[in-house]
Coordinates of C-alpha atoms in Angstrom, one line a residue:
Chain A
M1 CA 0.0 0.0 0.0
D2 CA 1.2 3.5 -0.8
I3 CA 2.1 5.6 2.3
A4 CA 0.6 9.0 2.1
I5 CA 2.0 10.4 5.3
R6 CA 5.0 9.1 7.3
L7 CA 6.4 10.7 10.6
D8 CA 9.6 9.3 12.1
S9 CA 10.6 10.4 15.8
V10 CA 8.8 13.8 15.3
T11 CA 9.0 16.1 18.2
K12 CA 7.6 19.6 18.8
T13 CA 8.9 21.9 21.5
Y14 CA 7.7 25.3 22.3
L15 CA 9.7 27.8 24.4
T16 CA 7.3 30.0 26.4
G17 CA 9.7 32.4 28.3
T18 CA 12.3 30.0 29.8
T19 CA 9.9 27.2 30.0
Q20 CA 10.3 24.5 27.2
T21 CA 7.0 22.7 26.5
T22 CA 7.1 19.4 24.7
A23 CA 3.9 19.1 22.6
L24 CA 5.0 16.0 20.6
N25 CA 7.4 13.6 21.9
G26 CA 8.9 11.1 19.4
I27 CA 5.9 10.6 17.3
S28 CA 6.4 7.8 14.5
M29 CA 3.3 7.1 12.4
T30 CA 2.1 6.1 9.0
V31 CA -1.0 6.9 7.1
N32 CA -1.7 4.9 3.9
R33 CA -3.3 6.5 0.8
G34 CA -6.9 6.3 0.9
E35 CA -7.2 5.3 4.6
M36 CA -9.5 7.0 7.1
V37 CA -7.8 7.5 10.4
A38 CA -9.0 8.9 13.6
V39 CA -6.4 10.7 16.1
M40 CA -7.9 10.7 19.7
G41 CA -6.6 12.1 23.0
A42 CA -7.5 14.4 25.8
S43 CA -7.2 18.1 25.6
G44 CA -3.5 19.2 25.3
S45 CA -2.4 15.7 24.3
G46 CA -0.8 17.1 21.2
K47 CA -3.6 16.1 18.5
T48 CA -3.8 19.7 17.0
T49 CA 0.1 20.1 16.9
L50 CA 0.2 16.8 15.1
M51 CA -2.5 17.8 12.7
N52 CA -0.7 21.3 12.1
I53 CA 2.6 19.6 11.5
I54 CA 1.1 17.2 8.9
G55 CA -0.9 20.0 7.5
L56 CA 2.3 22.0 6.9
L57 CA 1.0 24.7 9.2
D58 CA 3.8 24.2 11.7
D59 CA 7.3 22.7 11.6
A60 CA 8.6 19.7 13.6
T61 CA 11.4 20.7 16.0
T62 CA 13.1 17.2 15.2
G63 CA 12.4 14.2 13.2
T64 CA 11.4 13.5 9.8
Y65 CA 7.9 13.9 8.0
L66 CA 7.6 12.3 4.4
L67 CA 4.5 13.4 2.6
N68 CA 3.9 11.0 -0.5
G69 CA 7.6 9.8 0.0
K70 CA 8.8 13.5 -0.1
D71 CA 10.9 14.9 2.7
I72 CA 9.0 18.1 3.8
G73 CA 11.6 19.3 6.2
S74 CA 13.7 20.7 3.4
L75 CA 10.8 22.6 1.6
K76 CA 10.7 26.4 1.6
D77 CA 7.6 28.3 2.8
K78 CA 6.5 28.6 -0.8
S79 CA 6.5 25.1 -1.7
K80 CA 4.9 24.3 1.7
A81 CA 1.9 26.8 0.9
E82 CA 1.7 25.3 -2.6
L83 CA 1.4 21.9 -1.0
R84 CA -1.0 23.1 1.6
N85 CA -3.2 24.2 -1.3
A86 CA -3.0 21.4 -3.6
S87 CA -2.7 18.3 -1.3
F88 CA -4.6 19.2 1.7
G89 CA -8.1 20.3 2.5
F90 CA -8.8 21.4 6.2
V91 CA -12.0 21.0 8.2
V92 CA -12.0 22.6 11.7
Q93 CA -14.3 22.7 14.6
D94 CA -15.4 26.3 14.1
F95 CA -15.7 25.9 10.2
A96 CA -13.1 28.5 9.6
L97 CA -15.3 30.5 7.2
V98 CA -15.1 34.3 6.6
D99 CA -18.6 35.3 8.0
Q100 CA -18.9 38.2 5.6
Y101 CA -17.9 36.2 2.4
T102 CA -20.7 34.4 0.5
V103 CA -20.6 30.7 0.4
K104 CA -19.2 30.9 -3.2
Q105 CA -16.4 33.4 -2.1
N106 CA -15.4 31.0 0.8
V107 CA -15.6 27.9 -1.4
E108 CA -13.4 29.4 -4.1
L109 CA -10.8 30.8 -1.6
P110 CA -8.2 28.0 -2.5
F111 CA -8.4 29.0 -6.1
T112 CA -6.8 32.2 -5.2
Y113 CA -3.6 30.4 -4.3
S114 CA -3.9 27.5 -6.6
K115 CA -1.0 27.0 -9.1
L116 CA -3.4 25.6 -11.6
R117 CA -4.9 28.3 -13.9
R118 CA -8.7 27.9 -14.3
S119 CA -11.1 29.9 -16.3
R120 CA -14.0 31.6 -14.5
D121 CA -16.3 29.2 -16.2
E122 CA -14.3 26.1 -14.9
K123 CA -14.2 27.7 -11.5
D124 CA -18.0 28.2 -11.4
A125 CA -18.7 24.8 -12.8
R126 CA -16.2 23.0 -10.0
I127 CA -17.9 25.2 -7.2
H128 CA -21.4 24.2 -8.4
E129 CA -20.5 20.5 -8.7
V130 CA -19.0 20.5 -5.1
L131 CA -21.8 22.4 -3.7
K132 CA -24.3 20.1 -5.3
M133 CA -22.4 17.0 -4.0
L134 CA -23.0 18.5 -0.4
G135 CA -26.5 19.5 -1.0
I136 CA -26.0 23.1 -0.6
E137 CA -26.0 24.3 -4.1
N138 CA -29.0 26.7 -3.4
K139 CA -27.0 28.4 -0.8
E140 CA -24.3 29.8 -3.2
K141 CA -25.1 33.5 -2.7
E142 CA -25.9 33.2 0.9
R143 CA -23.4 35.0 3.4
A144 CA -21.6 32.3 5.6
V145 CA -22.9 34.1 8.8
N146 CA -26.4 33.3 7.9
L147 CA -26.0 29.6 7.6
S148 CA -26.7 26.8 10.2
G149 CA -23.9 25.0 11.9
G150 CA -24.4 21.8 9.6
Q151 CA -24.5 24.0 6.5
R152 CA -21.4 25.9 7.5
Q153 CA -19.3 22.6 7.9
R154 CA -20.7 21.6 4.6
V155 CA -19.3 24.8 3.1
A156 CA -15.9 24.1 5.0
I157 CA -15.9 20.7 3.5
A158 CA -16.7 22.1 0.0
R159 CA -13.8 24.5 0.4
A160 CA -11.5 21.8 1.6
I161 CA -12.2 19.5 -1.5
I162 CA -12.4 22.3 -4.1
C163 CA -9.0 21.8 -5.5
N164 CA -9.3 18.1 -5.3
P165 CA -6.7 17.3 -2.7
D166 CA -5.5 13.9 -1.8
I167 CA -5.8 14.5 1.9
I168 CA -8.5 15.8 4.1
L169 CA -7.4 16.9 7.7
A170 CA -10.4 17.3 9.9
D171 CA -9.7 18.8 13.3
E172 CA -12.8 18.1 15.5
P173 CA -15.1 18.5 12.6
T174 CA -18.3 17.8 14.4
G175 CA -17.2 19.5 17.7
A176 CA -19.7 22.4 17.3
L177 CA -22.5 20.4 15.9
D178 CA -25.4 18.4 17.3
S179 CA -25.6 14.7 17.2
V180 CA -27.9 14.6 14.1
T181 CA -25.7 17.0 12.0
S182 CA -22.6 15.5 13.3
S183 CA -23.7 12.2 11.9
E184 CA -24.4 13.9 8.6
I185 CA -21.2 15.5 8.5
M186 CA -19.4 12.0 9.1
D187 CA -21.4 10.7 6.5
V188 CA -20.2 13.3 4.0
L189 CA -16.4 12.4 5.2
A190 CA -17.2 8.7 4.8
K191 CA -18.6 9.5 1.3
L192 CA -15.3 11.5 0.5
H193 CA -13.2 8.5 1.7
S194 CA -15.0 6.2 -0.5
T195 CA -13.8 8.3 -3.5
G196 CA -10.2 7.6 -2.4
K197 CA -9.4 10.5 -0.3
T198 CA -7.1 10.0 2.6
I199 CA -8.8 11.3 5.6
L200 CA -7.3 12.1 9.2
V201 CA -9.9 13.1 11.8
V202 CA -8.9 14.6 15.1
T203 CA -11.5 14.0 17.7
H204 CA -12.3 13.0 21.3
D205 CA -15.6 11.8 20.3
S206 CA -15.5 8.0 20.3
N207 CA -18.7 7.9 17.8
V208 CA -16.7 10.0 15.4
A209 CA -13.7 7.7 15.8
Q210 CA -15.9 4.6 15.1
C211 CA -16.5 5.9 11.6
C212 CA -12.7 5.5 10.8
Q213 CA -10.8 2.4 9.8
R214 CA -8.1 3.0 12.3
V215 CA -7.7 4.9 15.5
I216 CA -4.4 6.5 16.8
T217 CA -4.4 7.6 20.4
I218 CA -2.1 10.2 21.6
S219 CA -1.4 11.0 25.3
D220 CA 1.3 13.6 26.5
G221 CA 2.6 14.0 22.9
K222 CA 3.2 10.2 22.5
I223 CA 1.4 7.7 20.6
L224 CA 0.1 5.1 23.0
Chain B
M1 CA -3.3 41.5 -8.2
K2 CA -5.2 38.4 -6.7
Q3 CA -5.4 40.2 -3.5
L4 CA -7.0 43.2 -5.0
K5 CA -10.6 41.9 -4.8
Y6 CA -10.0 41.0 -1.1
V7 CA -8.7 44.5 -0.5
F8 CA -11.9 46.1 -1.9
S9 CA -14.1 43.6 0.0
D10 CA -12.2 44.7 3.2
F11 CA -13.0 48.5 2.3
V12 CA -16.7 47.5 2.0
R13 CA -16.8 45.4 5.3
N14 CA -14.5 47.9 7.4
K15 CA -15.8 51.1 6.0
R16 CA -15.6 53.1 9.3
V17 CA -12.0 52.0 10.1
N18 CA -10.7 52.4 6.6
L19 CA -12.5 56.0 6.4
F20 CA -10.9 57.0 9.6
F21 CA -7.5 55.9 8.2
L22 CA -8.2 57.8 5.0
I23 CA -9.2 61.1 6.9
Q24 CA -5.9 60.8 8.9
M25 CA -4.0 60.5 5.7
I26 CA -5.8 63.3 4.0
V27 CA -4.9 65.6 6.8
V28 CA -1.2 64.8 7.0
F29 CA -0.8 64.9 3.1
L30 CA -2.6 68.1 2.9
L31 CA -0.4 69.7 5.6
V32 CA 2.8 68.3 4.0
G33 CA 1.6 69.3 0.6
L34 CA 0.9 72.9 1.5
S35 CA 4.1 73.2 3.6
A36 CA 6.2 71.7 0.6
N37 CA 4.3 73.9 -2.0
S38 CA 5.0 77.0 0.2
I39 CA 8.8 76.4 0.4
I40 CA 9.1 75.2 -3.2
S41 CA 7.1 78.2 -4.6
T42 CA 9.3 80.5 -2.6
M43 CA 12.5 78.9 -3.9
K44 CA 11.2 79.0 -7.3
G45 CA 10.1 82.7 -6.9
Y46 CA 13.6 83.5 -5.5
R47 CA 15.2 81.9 -8.8
A48 CA 12.8 83.5 -11.0
V49 CA 13.5 87.0 -9.8
A50 CA 17.2 86.5 -10.3
A51 CA 17.3 89.2 -12.9
I52 CA 16.0 91.7 -10.4
R53 CA 18.1 90.1 -7.4
N54 CA 21.3 90.3 -9.1
A55 CA 21.1 93.7 -10.7
Q56 CA 21.8 97.1 -9.2
A57 CA 18.3 98.2 -8.6
Y58 CA 15.8 100.2 -6.4
I59 CA 12.2 100.3 -5.5
L60 CA 10.1 102.7 -3.9
S61 CA 8.4 101.3 -0.9
D62 CA 5.1 103.2 0.0
S63 CA 5.5 104.4 3.5
T64 CA 2.6 106.7 3.5
S65 CA 0.3 106.7 6.8
D66 CA -3.3 105.2 6.3
D67 CA -4.8 108.8 6.9
R68 CA -2.6 110.5 4.4
F69 CA -3.3 107.6 1.9
H70 CA -7.1 108.0 2.3
E71 CA -6.8 111.8 1.9
I72 CA -4.8 111.3 -1.4
F73 CA -7.4 108.7 -2.6
E74 CA -10.3 110.8 -1.6
A75 CA -8.9 113.7 -3.6
S76 CA -8.1 111.6 -6.5
D77 CA -9.5 114.0 -9.1
E78 CA -7.0 116.6 -7.8
N79 CA -4.1 114.1 -7.5
E80 CA -4.6 112.3 -10.7
P81 CA -2.7 115.0 -12.8
K82 CA 0.1 115.0 -10.1
L83 CA 0.5 111.1 -10.3
R84 CA 0.8 111.5 -13.9
E85 CA 3.3 114.2 -13.6
L86 CA 5.2 111.9 -11.4
L87 CA 5.1 109.1 -13.7
S88 CA 6.4 111.3 -16.5
F89 CA 9.0 112.4 -14.2
I90 CA 10.2 108.8 -13.6
K91 CA 10.3 108.3 -17.4
E92 CA 12.4 111.4 -17.9
R93 CA 15.0 110.3 -15.4
N94 CA 18.3 109.0 -16.6
I95 CA 17.6 105.2 -15.4
E96 CA 18.8 102.5 -17.5
K97 CA 15.6 100.7 -17.5
T98 CA 12.5 100.3 -15.2
Y99 CA 10.3 97.1 -14.7
S100 CA 6.6 97.9 -14.3
Q101 CA 3.2 96.1 -14.5
Y102 CA -0.3 96.3 -13.2
S103 CA -3.4 94.2 -13.6
Y104 CA -7.2 93.9 -13.2
P105 CA -9.4 91.0 -13.0
V106 CA -11.8 91.5 -16.0
D107 CA -13.7 88.4 -16.8
Q108 CA -14.3 84.9 -16.2
F109 CA -13.4 82.1 -18.5
N110 CA -14.3 78.6 -17.8
G111 CA -14.9 79.6 -14.2
M112 CA -11.2 81.0 -14.0
P113 CA -10.8 84.9 -13.6
V114 CA -9.2 86.5 -16.6
F115 CA -6.7 89.3 -15.9
Q116 CA -5.8 92.2 -18.1
Y117 CA -2.1 93.1 -17.5
T118 CA -0.4 96.1 -18.7
A119 CA 3.4 95.8 -18.7
N120 CA 6.5 97.7 -19.8
R121 CA 9.4 96.4 -21.9
S122 CA 11.3 94.9 -18.8
F123 CA 8.4 92.7 -17.7
F124 CA 9.1 90.3 -20.5
E125 CA 12.8 90.5 -20.1
V126 CA 13.0 90.0 -16.3
F127 CA 10.9 86.7 -16.5
G128 CA 12.3 85.5 -19.7
L129 CA 8.6 85.5 -21.1
T130 CA 8.5 84.9 -24.8
C131 CA 5.6 84.0 -27.2
N132 CA 5.5 80.6 -28.9
Q133 CA 3.0 81.6 -31.4
G134 CA 3.0 85.0 -33.2
S135 CA 5.6 87.6 -32.1
D136 CA 6.7 89.3 -28.9
F137 CA 6.0 93.1 -28.6
T138 CA 8.3 95.2 -30.6
E139 CA 9.7 98.6 -29.7
N140 CA 7.1 100.0 -31.8
D141 CA 4.3 98.4 -29.7
Y142 CA 5.4 100.4 -26.8
V143 CA 4.8 103.5 -28.5
L144 CA 1.3 105.0 -28.7
G145 CA 0.1 104.3 -32.2
T146 CA -2.0 106.5 -34.5
D147 CA -4.6 103.9 -35.7
G148 CA -5.8 103.3 -32.4
T149 CA -5.2 99.5 -32.3
I150 CA -3.3 98.2 -29.4
P151 CA -1.3 95.1 -29.8
I152 CA -1.8 92.3 -27.0
I153 CA -0.3 89.1 -26.1
V154 CA -2.6 86.4 -24.8
G155 CA -2.2 83.6 -22.4
Y156 CA -2.4 79.8 -23.7
G157 CA -5.9 79.3 -22.0
L158 CA -7.3 82.3 -24.0
R159 CA -5.9 81.3 -27.3
T160 CA -9.2 80.3 -28.8
T161 CA -11.1 83.3 -27.4
Y162 CA -8.6 85.6 -28.8
S163 CA -7.2 84.1 -32.0
L164 CA -3.9 85.1 -33.1
G165 CA -4.0 88.0 -35.8
E166 CA -7.6 89.0 -34.9
T167 CA -8.7 92.3 -33.6
Y168 CA -11.2 92.4 -30.8
P169 CA -13.1 95.2 -29.0
I170 CA -11.9 95.2 -25.3
R171 CA -13.0 97.5 -22.5
D172 CA -9.9 98.7 -20.6
A173 CA -10.4 97.7 -17.0
G174 CA -8.6 100.7 -15.7
T175 CA -10.0 103.5 -17.7
G176 CA -13.2 102.0 -19.0
M177 CA -12.4 103.1 -22.5
D178 CA -13.2 100.7 -25.4
L179 CA -10.0 99.7 -27.2
H180 CA -9.4 97.8 -30.4
C181 CA -6.7 95.2 -29.5
K182 CA -5.1 93.0 -32.0
V183 CA -3.7 89.7 -31.0
I184 CA 0.0 89.5 -31.8
G185 CA 1.4 86.7 -29.8
I186 CA 0.3 83.6 -27.6
L187 CA 2.4 82.7 -24.6
P188 CA 3.2 79.0 -24.0
R189 CA 1.2 77.0 -21.6
G190 CA 2.1 77.6 -17.9
A191 CA 3.9 81.1 -18.6
S192 CA 4.1 82.8 -15.3
F193 CA 6.0 85.4 -13.2
Y194 CA 6.6 86.4 -9.6
D195 CA 5.7 89.4 -7.7
I196 CA 8.9 90.5 -5.7
H197 CA 6.7 91.4 -2.8
N198 CA 5.3 87.8 -2.6
L199 CA 7.7 85.3 -4.1
S200 CA 5.7 82.5 -2.9
N201 CA 2.8 83.4 -5.3
E202 CA 3.5 82.2 -8.9
I203 CA 1.2 84.3 -11.2
N204 CA 0.0 82.2 -14.0
L205 CA -0.6 84.0 -17.2
D206 CA -2.6 81.3 -19.0
H207 CA -5.9 83.2 -18.3
S208 CA -4.5 86.7 -19.1
Y209 CA -3.8 89.1 -21.7
I210 CA -1.1 91.7 -21.6
K211 CA -1.1 95.1 -23.3
P212 CA 2.1 97.2 -23.6
M213 CA 2.6 100.2 -21.2
Q214 CA 2.8 102.8 -24.1
D215 CA 5.0 105.8 -23.9
G216 CA 2.9 108.9 -24.4
N217 CA -0.2 107.2 -23.2
I218 CA 0.2 108.5 -19.6
E219 CA -2.6 111.0 -20.2
S220 CA -5.1 108.2 -20.8
M221 CA -4.2 106.2 -17.8
S222 CA -6.5 106.2 -14.7
F223 CA -5.5 107.2 -11.1
S224 CA -5.3 103.4 -10.2
D225 CA -3.3 102.6 -13.4
V226 CA -0.6 105.3 -12.5
D227 CA -0.6 104.4 -8.8
M228 CA 0.0 100.7 -9.6
A229 CA 2.4 101.5 -12.3
I230 CA 4.6 103.7 -10.1
S231 CA 4.4 101.3 -6.9
S232 CA 5.5 98.3 -9.0
T233 CA 8.4 100.1 -10.7
V234 CA 11.8 98.6 -10.3
F235 CA 14.5 101.0 -11.2
F236 CA 17.7 99.3 -12.8
T237 CA 20.2 101.9 -12.1
N238 CA 23.6 102.4 -10.6
N239 CA 22.5 106.1 -9.7
V240 CA 20.5 106.0 -6.7
D241 CA 20.1 109.7 -6.6
E242 CA 17.9 109.5 -9.7
V243 CA 15.5 107.3 -7.6
R244 CA 15.9 109.6 -4.7
S245 CA 14.8 112.4 -6.9
V246 CA 11.6 110.6 -7.6
Q247 CA 10.9 110.2 -3.8
Q248 CA 11.6 113.9 -3.5
K249 CA 9.1 114.8 -6.4
S250 CA 6.4 112.8 -4.9
K251 CA 6.9 114.7 -1.6
E252 CA 6.8 118.0 -3.4
L253 CA 3.8 117.1 -5.4
G254 CA 2.1 116.2 -2.0
L255 CA 1.7 112.5 -3.0
F256 CA 2.9 109.3 -1.4
D257 CA 5.8 109.0 1.0
Y258 CA 8.0 106.7 -0.6
K259 CA 11.1 104.9 1.0
V260 CA 14.0 104.0 -1.4
S261 CA 15.1 100.4 -0.9
T262 CA 16.5 97.8 -2.8
P263 CA 14.7 94.8 -4.2
Q264 CA 17.3 92.6 -2.5
E265 CA 16.2 94.0 0.9
R266 CA 12.7 93.4 0.1
I267 CA 13.3 89.8 -1.2
Q268 CA 15.5 89.0 1.8
W269 CA 13.0 90.2 4.1
F270 CA 10.3 88.0 2.4
V271 CA 12.7 85.0 2.4
E272 CA 13.3 85.5 6.1
H273 CA 9.5 85.9 6.6
M274 CA 8.6 82.8 4.6
K275 CA 11.4 80.9 6.5
E276 CA 9.9 81.6 9.7
R277 CA 6.3 80.9 8.4
N278 CA 7.6 77.6 6.9
L279 CA 9.5 76.7 9.8
F280 CA 6.4 77.2 12.0
L281 CA 4.3 75.1 9.5
L282 CA 6.8 72.5 9.4
S283 CA 6.9 72.4 13.1
I284 CA 3.2 71.9 13.2
A285 CA 3.2 69.5 10.5
T286 CA 6.0 67.4 12.1
I287 CA 4.1 67.3 15.4
I288 CA 0.9 66.3 13.5
V289 CA 2.7 63.7 11.4
I290 CA 4.2 62.0 14.3
F291 CA 0.8 61.9 16.2
A292 CA -1.0 60.8 13.0
A293 CA 1.8 58.2 12.3
I294 CA 1.3 56.6 15.6
G295 CA -2.5 56.8 15.2
M296 CA -2.4 55.4 11.7
S297 CA 0.0 52.6 12.8
A298 CA -2.4 51.8 15.6
N299 CA -5.2 51.8 13.0
L300 CA -3.4 49.5 10.6
S301 CA -2.8 47.1 13.6
M302 CA -6.5 47.3 14.2
I303 CA -7.3 46.5 10.6
I304 CA -4.9 43.5 10.9
S305 CA -6.5 42.4 14.2
K306 CA -9.7 42.6 12.8
N307 CA -8.7 40.6 9.6
M308 CA -6.7 38.2 11.6
R309 CA -9.2 35.5 11.2
E310 CA -9.5 36.0 7.5
Y311 CA -5.8 36.0 7.1
S312 CA -5.7 32.7 9.0
I313 CA -8.3 31.1 6.6
H314 CA -6.3 32.5 3.7
I315 CA -3.2 30.8 5.0
L316 CA -5.1 27.6 5.7
C317 CA -6.2 27.6 1.9
G318 CA -2.5 28.0 0.7
G319 CA -1.7 31.6 1.2
R320 CA 1.3 33.0 2.7
Y321 CA 2.5 35.9 4.8
I322 CA 3.7 37.6 1.7
D323 CA 0.2 37.5 0.3
I324 CA -1.0 39.3 3.5
Y325 CA 1.8 41.9 3.1
K326 CA 1.0 42.3 -0.6
R327 CA -2.6 42.8 0.4
L328 CA -2.0 45.3 3.2
F329 CA 0.4 47.1 0.8
M330 CA -2.3 47.4 -1.8
Q331 CA -4.7 48.5 0.6
M332 CA -2.2 51.3 1.8
L333 CA -1.5 52.2 -1.7
I334 CA -5.0 52.7 -2.7
L335 CA -5.9 54.7 0.5
M336 CA -2.6 56.7 -0.1
L337 CA -3.6 57.6 -3.8
I338 CA -7.1 58.5 -2.7
A339 CA -5.8 60.6 0.2
L340 CA -3.4 62.5 -2.2
V341 CA -6.3 63.5 -4.5
P342 CA -7.4 66.6 -2.1
T343 CA -3.8 67.7 -2.0
A344 CA -3.4 67.3 -5.6
I345 CA -6.5 69.4 -6.2
S346 CA -5.2 71.9 -3.8
I347 CA -1.6 72.2 -5.1
G348 CA -2.0 70.9 -8.6
L349 CA 0.2 68.6 -10.4
S350 CA 3.6 70.0 -9.3
T351 CA 7.0 69.2 -7.7
S352 CA 5.4 69.8 -4.4
L353 CA 2.8 66.9 -5.2
F354 CA 5.7 64.7 -6.1
V355 CA 7.4 65.6 -2.8
T356 CA 4.2 64.8 -1.0
A357 CA 3.7 61.5 -2.8
I358 CA 7.4 60.5 -1.8
F359 CA 6.6 61.5 1.8
A360 CA 3.4 59.5 1.6
V361 CA 5.2 56.3 0.5
M362 CA 7.6 56.9 3.4
I363 CA 5.2 57.3 5.8
S364 CA 3.2 54.5 4.6
V365 CA 6.3 52.1 5.0
A366 CA 7.0 53.6 8.3
I367 CA 3.5 52.9 9.7
M368 CA 3.3 49.6 8.1
T369 CA 6.5 48.4 9.7
T370 CA 5.4 47.8 13.3
P371 CA 2.3 45.8 12.3
I372 CA 4.1 43.8 9.7
I373 CA 7.1 43.0 12.0
K374 CA 4.5 41.7 14.6
L375 CA 2.8 39.6 11.9
Y376 CA 5.9 38.4 10.7
A377 CA 7.1 37.2 14.2
M378 CA 4.0 35.3 14.6
P379 CA 4.4 31.7 13.5
I380 CA 1.4 30.3 11.4
N381 CA 0.1 28.0 14.2
R382 CA -0.2 30.9 16.6
L383 CA -1.8 33.0 13.8
L384 CA -4.5 30.2 13.4
K385 CA -4.9 30.0 17.0
E386 CA -5.5 33.6 17.4
G387 CA -7.5 33.8 14.1
I388 CA -9.7 30.7 14.1

């Protein structure tokens, strides 16, 4: 099986004043292409730090991170940003939508930073396709602030997959939703998984973790 | 350019903050622009009157008391012949040359006042004014002709109203007499001169026409014409006694009390006066600029704080800090360009505007420095933590 993500002895330490905090302590893990993995752990266990490093939003202090076999440590910021745009889709607990943007403006945001040139028509067609897939095609012109929690998370998922990335990183994707909506969102993620996407879900909800093929548990920056 | 749409969207979303920012910029740029304009105009004026400054010359400064001045004006019928006599006396002196001009506002053209100037030979020589269409005045034009036609030179802005070679009926603003004026020359665009009494005031001749101060025409000049002609006269001579004789003659005729001085003294006084004024203006401008820069920097920080979430989301979607900087820079650039408009309107497209624009760029860079350094020092994960 192809390995999408491989971490070897990754550590992350923060210096707060004179105090050194270790968020990740020698993490080694692999995630195969097309796998759906849950990362569980208590608050402060290092789940989000791990997700940030995998999503190229943060750098490991030591250790090696291979993305599709390529060492990420040697990449410059520009290349990391390009990879972030092309290879990853992010879904977070509070949806990370710009409230004042319309659904369409939010969803098309990754196009702004994409290296691939697309015509306006191609962009519009892709936006419509994705919104339709998520059942919110009639919300295109609505401002994000006017949507329900479930709808907003669907918009966030639409944005995450608009550039057709291989990997979806979902950090507590159901954390701000009721159980019915949570279940709907997990169904959407499962559907995406079925199309071959690699999905990593950070959660402390065992129901959410149950939807995944594998669960990695972290405690005090270490994988148990 | 990708960031431009987000800049405009930010203007729409954060109208109040951006408007406040814009107003601060307008005030600062206006102040700097006006100060720069005052300094540069004075410097230009100082250079423009080099022909007067560097020559052995004298002027008659009017030191008549206010009461005496009113008495002379109230008895203008009685004093008019005396003034003419004084002007004739000046012309009879053994003086190398004199510079003299006077003007009246006569009309409006496209909302701009039109001025009628009457000037003698040296007016054109001193300020290097020469026509680029038609011809300059010749010696004959300064002599009262017999056919009653007066040659005029028109400013660039009036070239279509007064066509070259055509004769027009014009009512003389000083005497009220109907004249027939023939256009013999057109000045280039922006032709101008300076009043030695106010070097910061560049007098544009685009909407003016100039008629020659003709010898032998003294009898037809009005009281105001003669008064202005005398008071504007600069005497180019090595012989100060000739000028003092004019001063003496005026006293004998019971006219104005003149003080003989040199244009250099007058110019020096003006330059000193302007130095003080400009120093005062610049001091105030500096204080306001310092406070405004702090205010603007804080304002920019506020804009950044308000947009932190949006920036984080952009970074999540593949953006980089450089994209945020580009966006902030464009935002500043657009506000700066808009803020320069009132200054451009008030001082025109000039060197002063260029100086103000350079200042605008410098202050924009200065006020962007602190917020950008703060942003730069913030790792992406912290930005995301604060933003999302």
